[in-house]
Short mmCIF file of C-alpha atoms in Angstrom, two decimals:
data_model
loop_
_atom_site.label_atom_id
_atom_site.label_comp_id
_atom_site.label_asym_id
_atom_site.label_seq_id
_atom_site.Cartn_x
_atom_site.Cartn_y
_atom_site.Cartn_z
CA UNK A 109 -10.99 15.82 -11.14
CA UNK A 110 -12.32 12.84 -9.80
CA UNK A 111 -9.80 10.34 -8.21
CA UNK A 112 -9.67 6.28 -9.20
CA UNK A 113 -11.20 4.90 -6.27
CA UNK A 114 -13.25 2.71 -9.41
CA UNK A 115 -10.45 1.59 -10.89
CA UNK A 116 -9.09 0.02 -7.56
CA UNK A 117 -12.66 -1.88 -7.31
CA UNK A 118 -12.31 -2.86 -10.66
CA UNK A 119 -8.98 -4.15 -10.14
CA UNK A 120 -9.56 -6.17 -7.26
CA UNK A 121 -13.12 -7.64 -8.73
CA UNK A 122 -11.20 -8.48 -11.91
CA UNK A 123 -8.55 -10.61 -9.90
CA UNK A 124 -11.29 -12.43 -7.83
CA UNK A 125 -13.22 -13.18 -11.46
CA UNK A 126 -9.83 -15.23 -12.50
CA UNK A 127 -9.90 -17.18 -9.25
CA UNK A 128 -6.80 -15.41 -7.44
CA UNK A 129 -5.91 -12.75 -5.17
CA UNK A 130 -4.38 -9.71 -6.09
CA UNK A 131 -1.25 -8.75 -5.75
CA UNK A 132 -0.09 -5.73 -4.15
CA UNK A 133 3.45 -3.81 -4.02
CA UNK A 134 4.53 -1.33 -1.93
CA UNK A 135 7.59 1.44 -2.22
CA UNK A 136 8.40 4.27 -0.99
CA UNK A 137 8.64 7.61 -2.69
CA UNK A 138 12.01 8.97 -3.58
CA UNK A 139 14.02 5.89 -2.95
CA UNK A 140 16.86 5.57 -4.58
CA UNK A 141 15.80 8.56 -5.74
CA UNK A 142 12.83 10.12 -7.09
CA UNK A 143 13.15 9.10 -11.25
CA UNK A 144 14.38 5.71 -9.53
CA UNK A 145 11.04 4.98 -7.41
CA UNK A 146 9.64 6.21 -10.70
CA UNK A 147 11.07 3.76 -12.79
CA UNK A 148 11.05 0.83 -9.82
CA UNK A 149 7.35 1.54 -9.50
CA UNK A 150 6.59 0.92 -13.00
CA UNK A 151 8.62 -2.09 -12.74
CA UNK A 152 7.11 -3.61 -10.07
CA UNK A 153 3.45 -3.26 -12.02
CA UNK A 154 5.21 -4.18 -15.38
CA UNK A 155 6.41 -7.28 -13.72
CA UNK A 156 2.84 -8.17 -12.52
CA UNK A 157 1.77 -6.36 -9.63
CA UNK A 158 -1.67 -5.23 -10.05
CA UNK A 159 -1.89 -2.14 -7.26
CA UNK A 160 0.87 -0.01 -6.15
CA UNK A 161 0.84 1.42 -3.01
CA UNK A 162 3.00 4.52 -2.35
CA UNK A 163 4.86 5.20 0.59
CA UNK A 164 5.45 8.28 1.92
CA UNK A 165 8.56 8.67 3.49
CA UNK A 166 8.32 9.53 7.59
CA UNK A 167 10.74 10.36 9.89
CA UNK A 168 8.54 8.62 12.59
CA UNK A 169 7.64 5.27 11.32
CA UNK A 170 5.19 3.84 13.51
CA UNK A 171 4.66 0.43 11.07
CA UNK A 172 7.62 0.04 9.61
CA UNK A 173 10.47 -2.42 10.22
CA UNK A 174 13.95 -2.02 9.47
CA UNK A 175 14.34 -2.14 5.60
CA UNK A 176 11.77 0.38 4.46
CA UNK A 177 12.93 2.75 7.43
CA UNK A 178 16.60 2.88 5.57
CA UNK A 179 14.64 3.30 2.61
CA UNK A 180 12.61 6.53 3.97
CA UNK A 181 15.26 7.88 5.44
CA UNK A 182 17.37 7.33 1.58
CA UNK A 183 14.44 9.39 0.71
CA UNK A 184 13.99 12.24 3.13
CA UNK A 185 17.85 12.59 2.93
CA UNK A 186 17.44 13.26 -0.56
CA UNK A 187 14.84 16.07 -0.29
CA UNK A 188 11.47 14.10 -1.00
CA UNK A 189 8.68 16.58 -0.81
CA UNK A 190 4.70 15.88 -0.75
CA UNK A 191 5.13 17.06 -4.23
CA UNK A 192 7.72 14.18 -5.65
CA UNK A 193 4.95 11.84 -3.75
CA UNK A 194 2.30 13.17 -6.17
CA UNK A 195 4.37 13.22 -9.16
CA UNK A 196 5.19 9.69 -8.48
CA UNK A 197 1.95 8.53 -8.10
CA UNK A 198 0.94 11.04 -11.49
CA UNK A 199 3.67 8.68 -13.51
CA UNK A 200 3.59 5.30 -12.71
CA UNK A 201 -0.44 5.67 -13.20
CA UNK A 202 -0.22 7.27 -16.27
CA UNK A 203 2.21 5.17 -17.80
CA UNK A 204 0.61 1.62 -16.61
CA UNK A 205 -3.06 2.41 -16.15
CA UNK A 206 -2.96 0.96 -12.58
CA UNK A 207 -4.46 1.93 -9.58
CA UNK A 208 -1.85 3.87 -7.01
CA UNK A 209 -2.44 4.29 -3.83
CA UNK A 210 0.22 6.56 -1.05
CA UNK A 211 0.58 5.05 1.87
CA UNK A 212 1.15 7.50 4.82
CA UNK A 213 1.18 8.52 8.33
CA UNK A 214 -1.42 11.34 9.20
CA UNK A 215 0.75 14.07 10.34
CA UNK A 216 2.26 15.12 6.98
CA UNK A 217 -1.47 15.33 5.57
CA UNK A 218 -2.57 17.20 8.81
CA UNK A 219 0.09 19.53 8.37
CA UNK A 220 0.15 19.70 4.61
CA UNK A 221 -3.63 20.52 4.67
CA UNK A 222 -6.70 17.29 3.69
CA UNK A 223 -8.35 19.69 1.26
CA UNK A 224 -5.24 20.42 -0.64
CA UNK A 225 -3.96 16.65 -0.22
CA UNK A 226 -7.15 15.30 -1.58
CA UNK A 227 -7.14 16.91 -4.55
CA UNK A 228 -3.69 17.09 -5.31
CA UNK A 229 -3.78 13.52 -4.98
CA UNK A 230 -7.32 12.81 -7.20
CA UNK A 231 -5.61 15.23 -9.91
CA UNK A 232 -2.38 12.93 -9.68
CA UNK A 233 -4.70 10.00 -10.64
CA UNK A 234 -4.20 8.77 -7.45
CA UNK A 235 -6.91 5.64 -5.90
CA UNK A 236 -6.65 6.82 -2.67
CA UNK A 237 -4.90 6.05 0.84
CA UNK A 238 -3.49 3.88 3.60
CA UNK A 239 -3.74 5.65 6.68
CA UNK A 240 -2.40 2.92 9.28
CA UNK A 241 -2.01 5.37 12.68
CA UNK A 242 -5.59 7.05 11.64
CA UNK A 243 -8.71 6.23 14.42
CA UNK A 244 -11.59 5.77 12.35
CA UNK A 245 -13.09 8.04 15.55
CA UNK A 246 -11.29 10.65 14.45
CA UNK A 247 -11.75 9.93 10.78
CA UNK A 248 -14.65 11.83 9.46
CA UNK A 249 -12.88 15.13 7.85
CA UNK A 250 -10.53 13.02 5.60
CA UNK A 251 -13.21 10.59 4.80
CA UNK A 252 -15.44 13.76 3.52
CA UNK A 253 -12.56 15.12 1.40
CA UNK A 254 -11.63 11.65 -0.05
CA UNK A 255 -15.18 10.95 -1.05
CA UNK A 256 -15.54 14.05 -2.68
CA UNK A 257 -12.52 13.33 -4.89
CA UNK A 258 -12.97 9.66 -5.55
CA UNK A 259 -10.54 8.52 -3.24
CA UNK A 260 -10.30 5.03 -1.50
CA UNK A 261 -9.95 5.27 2.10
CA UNK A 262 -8.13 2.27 3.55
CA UNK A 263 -7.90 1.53 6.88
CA UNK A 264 -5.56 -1.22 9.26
CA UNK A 265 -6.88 -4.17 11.43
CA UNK A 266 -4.40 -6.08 13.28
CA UNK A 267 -4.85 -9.47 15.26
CA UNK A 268 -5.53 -7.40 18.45
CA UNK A 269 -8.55 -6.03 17.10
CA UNK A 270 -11.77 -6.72 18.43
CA UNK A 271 -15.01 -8.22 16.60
CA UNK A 272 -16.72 -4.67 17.60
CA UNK A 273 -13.47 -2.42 16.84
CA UNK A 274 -13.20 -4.86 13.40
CA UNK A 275 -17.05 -3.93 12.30
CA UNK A 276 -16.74 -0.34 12.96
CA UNK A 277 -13.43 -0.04 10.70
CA UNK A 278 -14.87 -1.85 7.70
CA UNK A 279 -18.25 0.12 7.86
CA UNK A 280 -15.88 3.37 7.33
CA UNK A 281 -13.33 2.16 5.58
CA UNK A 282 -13.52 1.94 1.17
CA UNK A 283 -11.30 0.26 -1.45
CA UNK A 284 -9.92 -2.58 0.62
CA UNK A 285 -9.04 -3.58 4.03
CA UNK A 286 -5.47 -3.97 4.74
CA UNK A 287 -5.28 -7.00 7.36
CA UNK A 288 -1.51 -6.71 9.21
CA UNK A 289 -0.89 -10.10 9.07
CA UNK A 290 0.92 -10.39 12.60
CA UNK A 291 1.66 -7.65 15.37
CA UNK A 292 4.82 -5.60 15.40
CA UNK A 293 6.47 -3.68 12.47
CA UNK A 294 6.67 -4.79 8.62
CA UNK A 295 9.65 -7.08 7.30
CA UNK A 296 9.73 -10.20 6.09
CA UNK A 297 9.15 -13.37 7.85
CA UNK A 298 9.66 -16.62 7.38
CA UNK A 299 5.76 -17.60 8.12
CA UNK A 300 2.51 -15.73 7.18
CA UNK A 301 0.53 -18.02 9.82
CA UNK A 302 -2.61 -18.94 11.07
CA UNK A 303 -3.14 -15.20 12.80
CA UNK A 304 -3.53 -13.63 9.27
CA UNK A 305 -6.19 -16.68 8.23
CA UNK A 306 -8.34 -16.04 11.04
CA UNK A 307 -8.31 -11.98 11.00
CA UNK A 308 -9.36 -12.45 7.52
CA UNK A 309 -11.90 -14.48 8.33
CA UNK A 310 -13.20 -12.08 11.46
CA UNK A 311 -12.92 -9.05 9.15
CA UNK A 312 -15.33 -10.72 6.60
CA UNK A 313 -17.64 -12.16 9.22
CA UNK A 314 -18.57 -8.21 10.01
CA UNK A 315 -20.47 -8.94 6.72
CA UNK A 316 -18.37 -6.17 4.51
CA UNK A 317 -18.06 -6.21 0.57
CA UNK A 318 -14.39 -5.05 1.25
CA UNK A 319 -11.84 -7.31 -0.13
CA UNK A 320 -9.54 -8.02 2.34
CA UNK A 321 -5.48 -7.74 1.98
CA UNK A 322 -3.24 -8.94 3.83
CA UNK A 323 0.48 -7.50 4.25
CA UNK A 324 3.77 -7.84 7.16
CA UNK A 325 5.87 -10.50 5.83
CA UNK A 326 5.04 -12.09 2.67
CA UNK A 327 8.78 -11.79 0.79
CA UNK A 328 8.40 -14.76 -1.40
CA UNK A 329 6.15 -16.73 -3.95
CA UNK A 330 5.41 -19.53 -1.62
CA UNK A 331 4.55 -17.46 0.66
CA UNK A 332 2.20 -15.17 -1.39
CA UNK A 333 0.62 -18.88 -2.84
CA UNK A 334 -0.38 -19.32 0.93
CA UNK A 335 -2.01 -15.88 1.69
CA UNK A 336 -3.48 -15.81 -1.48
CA UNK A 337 -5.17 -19.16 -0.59
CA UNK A 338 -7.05 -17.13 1.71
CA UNK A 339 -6.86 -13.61 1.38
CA UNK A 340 -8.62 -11.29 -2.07
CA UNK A 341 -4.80 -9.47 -1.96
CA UNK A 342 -1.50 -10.11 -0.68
CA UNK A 343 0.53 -7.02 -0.04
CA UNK A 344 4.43 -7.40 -0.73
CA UNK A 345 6.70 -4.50 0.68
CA UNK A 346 10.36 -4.58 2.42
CA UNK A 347 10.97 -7.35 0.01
CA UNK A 348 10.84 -4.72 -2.80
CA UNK A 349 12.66 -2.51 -1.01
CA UNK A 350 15.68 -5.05 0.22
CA UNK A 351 15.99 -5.97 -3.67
CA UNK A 352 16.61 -2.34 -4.49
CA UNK A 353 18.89 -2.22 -1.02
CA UNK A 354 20.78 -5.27 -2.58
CA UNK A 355 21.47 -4.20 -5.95
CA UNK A 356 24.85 -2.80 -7.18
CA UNK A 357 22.96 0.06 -9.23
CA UNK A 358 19.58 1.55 -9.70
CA UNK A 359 19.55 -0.71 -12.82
CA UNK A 360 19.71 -3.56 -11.74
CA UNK A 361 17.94 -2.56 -8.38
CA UNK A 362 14.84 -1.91 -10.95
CA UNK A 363 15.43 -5.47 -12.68
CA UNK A 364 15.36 -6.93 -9.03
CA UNK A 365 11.97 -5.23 -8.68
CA UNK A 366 10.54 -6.68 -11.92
CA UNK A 367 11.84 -10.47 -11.61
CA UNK A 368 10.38 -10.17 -8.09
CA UNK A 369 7.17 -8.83 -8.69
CA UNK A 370 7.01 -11.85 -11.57
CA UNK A 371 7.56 -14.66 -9.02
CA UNK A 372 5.06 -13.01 -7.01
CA UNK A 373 2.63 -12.53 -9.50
CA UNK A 374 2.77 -16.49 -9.91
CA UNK A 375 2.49 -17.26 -6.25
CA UNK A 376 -0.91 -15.11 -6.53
CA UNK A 377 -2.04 -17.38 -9.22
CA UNK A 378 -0.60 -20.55 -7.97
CA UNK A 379 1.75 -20.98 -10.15
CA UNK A 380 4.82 -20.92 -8.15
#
């Protein structure tokens, strides 16, 4: 079975055809529990998200700030397996039609086996991957098994960068580019600033048909109404995951998730 690596094109071409960025959510697996990602998931691209992006829980977060490591580590405490990640990604596609992406360090798909991932994952109606502590040096056997299964492979660029180390990660890279909007871990911020405009900009100048998304910060519709003034997606995490934190019950932790993801989806289309 072939994975949705079109329907993640399609997605992001549509959003660019209405004259607005996309907008992207992200949540990790298993948190507050597994049927509660579920159902948050499906919230979040009820409420008007157009791509979901998966996380993985870790228990080595490289990326990720405070809120989404209490989240993972909700999640791993609970018993998430590679399995729940699947069957996540299996449900909240099949009941919204979106594109769903897992977002995840390499070492649980090194151990877990790319070959078995891969398909697992293309079965699951799965887009493809973020793979933000991947070298696209050390790239190729992934990118073989994610090709073969119609799988997006995404790759990270960060302010620090280079114009040569930029071109070489958006000739590999598929689906999208996901531009970290500032250095240091995610979270939100109270600016998305001039660094994320011009790594945009430096990512497209290496003359790639990638849209370019931009995540690290964005927690707010004003905020996403700036990045999407200059980015094809913005990419909306710990603020998720701090509404579900927040909430007195999974309930209303899956409410917070669908009111947010509404403001957000009018920020995107400047309508905030």
């Amino acid at each position: 079975m072939s994975g949705n690596i079109q329907l993640l094109s399609d997605t992001l071409a549509g959003a660019k055809a209405e004259g607005r960025s996309a907008l992207i959510a992200y949540l990790p697996a298993g948190f507050p529990t597994v049927d509660g990602g579920i159902e948050a998931i499906k919230a979040a691209l009820d409420g008007g998200a157009d791509v979901v992006e998966v996380g993985l829980p870790h228990s080595d977060p490289v990326l990720d700030g405070p809120v989404i490591q209490t989240a993972d580590d909700i999640a791993l405490r609970g018993g998430v397996k590679i399995a729940h990640v699947m069957r996540t990604v299996k449900e909240a596609h099949e009941a919204t039609g979106k594109p769903i992406l897992v977002m995840t360090y390499w070492n649980p798909i090194d151990r877990y086996g790319v070959e078995r991932f891969t398909a697992e994952l293309a079965e699951a109606g799965g887009a493809g991957c973020i793979l933000p502590d991947l070298p696209v040096q050390e790239a190729a056997l992934w990118r073989e098994h994610a090709q073969k299964h119609g799988l997006a492979t995404v790759f990270v660029v960060a302010p620090s960068s280079k114009d040569a180390r930029l071109a070489e990660i958006t000739a590999a890279g598929s689906g999208f580019v996901y531009a970290a909007s500032l250095m240091g871990v995610t979270g939100t911020r109270e600016s998305v600033g001039a660094q994320a405009q011009d790594l945009v900009e430096r990512t497209r100048a290496t003359g790639t048909d990638l849209p370019v998304c931009v995540g690290l910060g964005v927690s707010n519709a004003a905020q996403a109404a700036e990045v999407a003034g200059f980015a094809d997606g913005v990419i909306v995490g710990s603020a998720f995951v701090k509404r579900i934190l927040d909430a007195p019950d999974d309930k209303a932790g899956v409410e917070a998730v669908r009111e947010l993801a509404g403001e957000l989806a009018k920020g995107v289309r400047g309508q905030a």
